[in-house]
Amino acid sequence: MSVTPSDIEKVALLARLAIAETDLPDVTERFSRVLSLVNELNTIDTDGVIPMSNPHDMEQRLREDRVAHPSDREALMASAPAQQDGYFLVPKVID
Amino acid sequence: MSWEIVMGLEVHLQLATQSKIFSGSSTQFGAAPNQQADAVDLGMPGMLPVLNEEAVRYAVKFGLSIGARIGKRSVFDRKNYFYPDLPKGYQVSQFFSPIVCEGVFDVPLEDGSLYPIRITRAHLEEDAGKSVHDIFNHETGIDLNRAGTPLLEIVTEPDFRSAEQAVAYLKALHSLVTYLGISDGNMAEGSMRCDINISLREKGSRELGTRTEIKNVNSFRFVERAIHCEYERQADILDTGGRITQETRLFDAEQNTTRSMRSKEVANDYRYFPEPDLLPIVIDESYIDTVRQSLPELPAAKRARFVAEYDLTEYDTNLLVPNHGVADYFEAVAKSSGAPKLAANWILGDLSAALNRSELSIDANPISAERLAGLVSRISDGTLSSKLAKQVFEALWNEEGDTDEIIAARGLKQVSDSGALEAMVDEVIANNPDQVAQYIAADEAKRKKLSGFFVGQIMKASKGQANPQMLNELLLKKLEDQS
Amino acid sequence: MTKDSVFGMSVSAIQTMLRERSVSSVELTETFLERIAATNESLNAVITVCAEQALEQAQKADAAISRGEYQSLTGIPILHKDIFCTQGVRTTCGSKMLEDFVPAYDATVVTKMKAQGAIMLGKCNMDEFAMGSSNETSYFGTVKNPWNLDCVPGGSSGGSAAAVAAGMAPLVTGTDTGGSIRQPASLCGLTGLKPTYGRVSRLGIIAFASSLDQAGPIAHTAEDCAIALSAMSGIDPGDSTSADIPVPDFHSALNTQIDGLRIGLPREYFNESLDDAVRDRVMAALAELEKAGAILVDIDLPHSHYAIATYYVIAPAEASANLARYDGVRFGYRCKTASDLEDLYLRSRSEGFGEEVQRRILVGTYALSAGFYDAYFNKAQQVRRVITDDFHRAFEQVDIIAGPSAPGVAFPFGAKQVDPVAMYMEDIYTLAVNLAGLPGLSAPAGFIDGMPVGIQLIGKPFDEQIILNTAHRLQTDTDFHMARPTLQGLTS
């Protein structure tokens, strides 16, 4: 499986990354190298093997339904690039 | 051309837990923006989710109530997309292995029949925040208070064939989840949100047409209108040989149309994969049994029991059961008064009217079950005529005391003492010899009319307190004696 | 004791001095702060120094010591890799994206070590978002290896390793997703431990690959690592993946009894691909362990060669989702004058992330995308289990597994920049350990042309004790861990 610049552009959009036209060939080439590395996976038969998400196959612990102490909005929003009246601000979105 | 409409519904139910599904923030409505969003909710660097046990219990409760198979090992997955009200850039949901698997929900229709809707699955996920577009001139404001509220997404098979069925389903679902106590199920407030998948096909066809998704229709009425709207729109297109575009649309209540959602135009590849920060939820039989034992009597069972135990009509039952507050109230009144049918009449009649007029819900009802039972009892035992009972009802509504206190205070006791009644009858007969003569001379039909005169006189004399049945009996007998 | 001899002293030796009152915590802190000031401009191992805070903490430590109150790390100056969120102190993760990010909370590891009395001197440089094996992807510049200033220290915990090697602190924290503690420890002549997945809480650690990341110590000795590990470990209700396993006192249980210890040597690690010089050093170290009573056993890990492909699907995939939160909306870098939302996303992310990070996000997104999920991500998860089963099977025959930590010694800057895969191969011996969630340690095993080489010891799940003991025994019988770089001309 090889990758074209157009493929890279589609993936980049999904990931919200902008790749300059001039960089695209290079990015594609380097990406292809990684893909070649990864394509090694095609050579092993894993029929019937259960995929592993957590190395110890642990089970989820449950938390009591209780309200924790209130969070500090000011402290948490101190890093906000744009805020007003308690809202985070982004350029206007039209639905 | 008449098309068959085929629909599936996806309902997002906000679960009424105290805290959010993955963080300890409060889920209470109405806080100032971002006051109920902690570091986990904001998706701050390094933050991790921890699962709320109550959300799991609520999901299992729902599954059991529709006889669904519970997923013994369900998994959370990341649903990846970018939107400002989605702080992590992914929503934690369940895609591959939901906690509730297939089940069937029998929906009571208007005509009394039950329409089975197959539930494909129900899964847990977190809610997103809110984007506010109308506060700032050039910006959209993001409030993440709602981000992380637990949702149960309930998905049906495309089993709906009419708007009526869809609305009936939503009403029955609302009733069920309020019975279970897992959600307010309130469409207007957003605790129950409905997305409708609609496609059309030729009658008799087995194939499914291209469907559109109508999002966020927030009332039963709007659901009905949106479906009719979209049917018309799709029918128009198909009638002229066009093709339906698979897309997401919003219902515009003012324009009575649906329109395409611009922001959803970019095809989204959600790239689901198992959430590595959470582990599979493992549920065993004993847990399921514990939850099953905690289930309240569900609407379907209550309906059947009301008909059997209280000899109510299906019609009345269908009005009393959907709101469990009303159902519980009815039962308390019925049991206390021993007169269930009378109780039903008063609740569905005068009480219902009074509540609606004052825009109160059953929870804010000023007349306690005990007190209404008191009124019903006094009618049932003959102390009050129905007419006088209405007066008493008004007094109860204004919280003037209990029935007996009101009767005493206003001297409303129905006269059922045969001696006193007899005396009244004798007096009226004696005072009206001409009418008595007319009565004796009259035939069966005319006699019925004429007796009304005497009844009226006695009622006037007794200030309406004469027991009508007893009065009639005595009157007729005495009039007979005159002839 | 002279001021200079403190640099390069182990934690346990410094603890003795503190208890004997031959030095105070404040003096220590001042000394190490001076060391940082003297060497950091060249080495660039530290991004943020917290002098005032550190001295305050040191004063408190001295007060506690005078009351006879000792926690396991009381008065010990440490540095945290800049991936651990520290309340009120800038945490950059080596990225422009978080250049000015000041967390409102501490990572659990930070809280725990503070509770044990450790003094935080500052935050260490690292590969951007922990993606790299040379510290060359950091937005804050490269880090020099104290053993050779023209060479890399390894990565992604390059700053951490360089800091200890240069004597800026006796103990640092790092994180390891595919080798990021063990490989820099190896390249800098240090002992670095990646605990079993779930041993240490990940809460407050900026996530790279959630099912692979683990935090651990880097120090001069296995003994120091043992002290630090107990301080860092423990179940955290805020981290669903942290294990409900009691924390041993790794230090007091530390011993050198390895008589009869079966050490597995995977044929796949010791094949023709292994550099001869590295092989010689590792085998020599193993010979020492044999002399001490260990038994060397040849084993097979037949699917080893799939580890790198598996890792470079899973790690980038998880990372692509973990890094989606960096969108310029609530924190972190935001581009100037975004015209609309899409512009905000595209430019904030493209300007905020470096090349390697963007590449891995692309790879990860691709591996998860429609049509590729089965062939890549799901497949990789399956192979992950196959690789893990290899280890479990091997552990039926042996107690620990040994091999090289890295394919070679520290390499010159730019040497592996042309082909990204060349850099990925640095972790060829360490990756599988993360996939299987096992504990792994790198300990000094000698030198090749004056540059450090490490031996890797891998244990069964939650059996950090045995690999610590083994390394401790090695360090009892050899003195590779005692060597210190001269830091040519950096210090007077």
mmCIF file of N, CA and C in Angstrom, chain A residues 8-49:
data_model
loop_
_atom_site.group_PDB
_atom_site.id
_atom_site.type_symbol
_atom_site.label_atom_id
_atom_site.label_comp_id
_atom_site.label_asym_id
_atom_site.label_seq_id
_atom_site.Cartn_x
_atom_site.Cartn_y
_atom_site.Cartn_z
ATOM 1 N N ILE A 8 -2.540 12.023 1.833
ATOM 2 C CA ILE A 8 -1.998 12.770 2.968
ATOM 3 C C ILE A 8 -2.876 13.979 3.266
ATOM 4 N N GLU A 9 -3.326 14.650 2.225
ATOM 5 C CA GLU A 9 -4.170 15.832 2.427
ATOM 6 C C GLU A 9 -5.466 15.458 3.126
ATOM 7 N N LYS A 10 -6.034 14.335 2.733
ATOM 8 C CA LYS A 10 -7.297 13.896 3.371
ATOM 9 C C LYS A 10 -7.069 13.596 4.840
ATOM 10 N N VAL A 11 -5.998 12.885 5.130
ATOM 11 C CA VAL A 11 -5.689 12.541 6.515
ATOM 12 C C VAL A 11 -5.392 13.801 7.313
ATOM 13 N N ALA A 12 -4.669 14.720 6.689
ATOM 14 C CA ALA A 12 -4.318 15.966 7.370
ATOM 15 C C ALA A 12 -5.572 16.747 7.745
ATOM 16 N N LEU A 13 -6.558 16.739 6.850
ATOM 17 C CA LEU A 13 -7.801 17.452 7.156
ATOM 18 C C LEU A 13 -8.500 16.812 8.346
ATOM 19 N N LEU A 14 -8.548 15.493 8.374
ATOM 20 C CA LEU A 14 -9.161 14.795 9.510
ATOM 21 C C LEU A 14 -8.472 15.187 10.808
ATOM 22 N N ALA A 15 -7.166 15.410 10.731
ATOM 23 C CA ALA A 15 -6.389 15.732 11.926
ATOM 24 C C ALA A 15 -6.236 17.229 12.133
ATOM 25 N N ARG A 16 -6.893 18.008 11.274
ATOM 26 C CA ARG A 16 -6.806 19.472 11.349
ATOM 27 C C ARG A 16 -5.349 19.942 11.363
ATOM 28 N N LEU A 17 -4.581 19.419 10.418
ATOM 29 C CA LEU A 17 -3.224 19.904 10.200
ATOM 30 C C LEU A 17 -3.148 20.469 8.791
ATOM 31 N N ALA A 18 -2.493 21.616 8.677
ATOM 32 C CA ALA A 18 -2.351 22.230 7.358
ATOM 33 C C ALA A 18 -0.952 21.968 6.852
ATOM 34 N N ILE A 19 -0.855 21.338 5.703
ATOM 35 C CA ILE A 19 0.479 21.074 5.130
ATOM 36 C C ILE A 19 0.650 21.961 3.916
ATOM 37 N N ALA A 20 1.716 22.748 3.934
ATOM 38 C CA ALA A 20 1.969 23.647 2.811
ATOM 39 C C ALA A 20 2.208 22.837 1.546
ATOM 40 N N GLU A 21 1.735 23.362 0.428
ATOM 41 C CA GLU A 21 1.916 22.688 -0.872
ATOM 42 C C GLU A 21 3.355 22.271 -1.090
ATOM 43 N N THR A 22 4.265 23.188 -0.735
ATOM 44 C CA THR A 22 5.692 22.923 -0.981
ATOM 45 C C THR A 22 6.228 21.804 -0.105
ATOM 46 N N ASP A 23 5.604 21.622 1.051
ATOM 47 C CA ASP A 23 6.073 20.569 1.962
ATOM 48 C C ASP A 23 5.468 19.212 1.640
ATOM 49 N N LEU A 24 4.382 19.231 0.904
ATOM 50 C CA LEU A 24 3.619 17.994 0.709
ATOM 51 C C LEU A 24 4.432 16.819 0.160
ATOM 52 N N PRO A 25 5.256 17.020 -0.841
ATOM 53 C CA PRO A 25 6.030 15.879 -1.350
ATOM 54 C C PRO A 25 6.929 15.263 -0.286
ATOM 55 N N ASP A 26 7.602 16.120 0.458
ATOM 56 C CA ASP A 26 8.491 15.642 1.514
ATOM 57 C C ASP A 26 7.730 14.892 2.610
ATOM 58 N N VAL A 27 6.635 15.507 3.043
ATOM 59 C CA VAL A 27 5.816 14.894 4.090
ATOM 60 C C VAL A 27 5.315 13.527 3.631
ATOM 61 N N THR A 28 4.881 13.481 2.352
ATOM 62 C CA THR A 28 4.372 12.223 1.806
ATOM 63 C C THR A 28 5.460 11.167 1.784
ATOM 64 N N GLU A 29 6.642 11.583 1.377
ATOM 65 C CA GLU A 29 7.755 10.638 1.271
ATOM 66 C C GLU A 29 8.118 10.058 2.623
ATOM 67 N N ARG A 30 8.248 10.934 3.609
ATOM 68 C CA ARG A 30 8.612 10.461 4.949
ATOM 69 C C ARG A 30 7.517 9.587 5.540
ATOM 70 N N PHE A 31 6.274 10.011 5.292
ATOM 71 C CA PHE A 31 5.127 9.229 5.773
ATOM 72 C C PHE A 31 5.187 7.831 5.161
ATOM 73 N N SER A 32 5.511 7.777 3.883
ATOM 74 C CA SER A 32 5.572 6.483 3.188
ATOM 75 C C SER A 32 6.597 5.556 3.807
ATOM 76 N N ARG A 33 7.680 6.146 4.274
ATOM 77 C CA ARG A 33 8.701 5.313 4.896
ATOM 78 C C ARG A 33 8.162 4.661 6.161
ATOM 79 N N VAL A 34 7.426 5.458 6.933
ATOM 80 C CA VAL A 34 6.845 4.911 8.159
ATOM 81 C C VAL A 34 5.843 3.830 7.789
ATOM 82 N N LEU A 35 5.076 4.093 6.736
ATOM 83 C CA LEU A 35 4.072 3.119 6.321
ATOM 84 C C LEU A 35 4.731 1.799 5.895
ATOM 85 N N SER A 36 5.859 1.894 5.221
ATOM 86 C CA SER A 36 6.574 0.675 4.834
ATOM 87 C C SER A 36 6.976 -0.119 6.056
ATOM 88 N N LEU A 37 7.435 0.603 7.057
ATOM 89 C CA LEU A 37 7.817 -0.045 8.314
ATOM 90 C C LEU A 37 6.619 -0.792 8.892
ATOM 91 N N VAL A 38 5.503 -0.119 8.895
ATOM 92 C CA VAL A 38 4.309 -0.612 9.550
ATOM 93 C C VAL A 38 3.642 -1.740 8.757
ATOM 94 N N ASN A 39 3.844 -1.741 7.457
ATOM 95 C CA ASN A 39 3.220 -2.759 6.619
ATOM 96 C C ASN A 39 3.736 -4.164 6.900
ATOM 97 N N GLU A 40 4.827 -4.262 7.641
ATOM 98 C CA GLU A 40 5.346 -5.548 8.117
ATOM 99 C C GLU A 40 4.225 -6.361 8.790
ATOM 100 N N LEU A 41 3.253 -5.656 9.353
ATOM 101 C CA LEU A 41 2.159 -6.339 10.052
ATOM 102 C C LEU A 41 1.362 -7.258 9.132
ATOM 103 N N ASN A 42 1.416 -6.994 7.845
ATOM 104 C CA ASN A 42 0.681 -7.826 6.897
ATOM 105 C C ASN A 42 1.202 -9.252 6.837
ATOM 106 N N THR A 43 2.433 -9.456 7.312
ATOM 107 C CA THR A 43 3.059 -10.758 7.109
ATOM 108 C C THR A 43 2.787 -11.744 8.239
ATOM 109 N N ILE A 44 1.998 -11.322 9.221
ATOM 110 C CA ILE A 44 1.746 -12.263 10.320
ATOM 111 C C ILE A 44 0.263 -12.631 10.366
ATOM 112 N N ASP A 45 0.000 -13.899 10.589
ATOM 113 C CA ASP A 45 -1.373 -14.379 10.677
ATOM 114 C C ASP A 45 -1.867 -14.249 12.119
ATOM 115 N N THR A 46 -2.934 -13.472 12.307
ATOM 116 C CA THR A 46 -3.445 -13.279 13.670
ATOM 117 C C THR A 46 -4.907 -13.714 13.776
ATOM 118 N N ASP A 47 -5.285 -14.645 12.940
ATOM 119 C CA ASP A 47 -6.663 -15.127 12.959
ATOM 120 C C ASP A 47 -7.079 -15.584 14.358
ATOM 121 N N GLY A 48 -8.184 -15.046 14.851
ATOM 122 C CA GLY A 48 -8.683 -15.510 16.137
ATOM 123 C C GLY A 48 -8.012 -14.897 17.351
ATOM 124 N N VAL A 49 -7.027 -14.034 17.155
ATOM 125 C CA VAL A 49 -6.351 -13.418 18.301
ATOM 126 C C VAL A 49 -7.175 -12.227 18.789
#
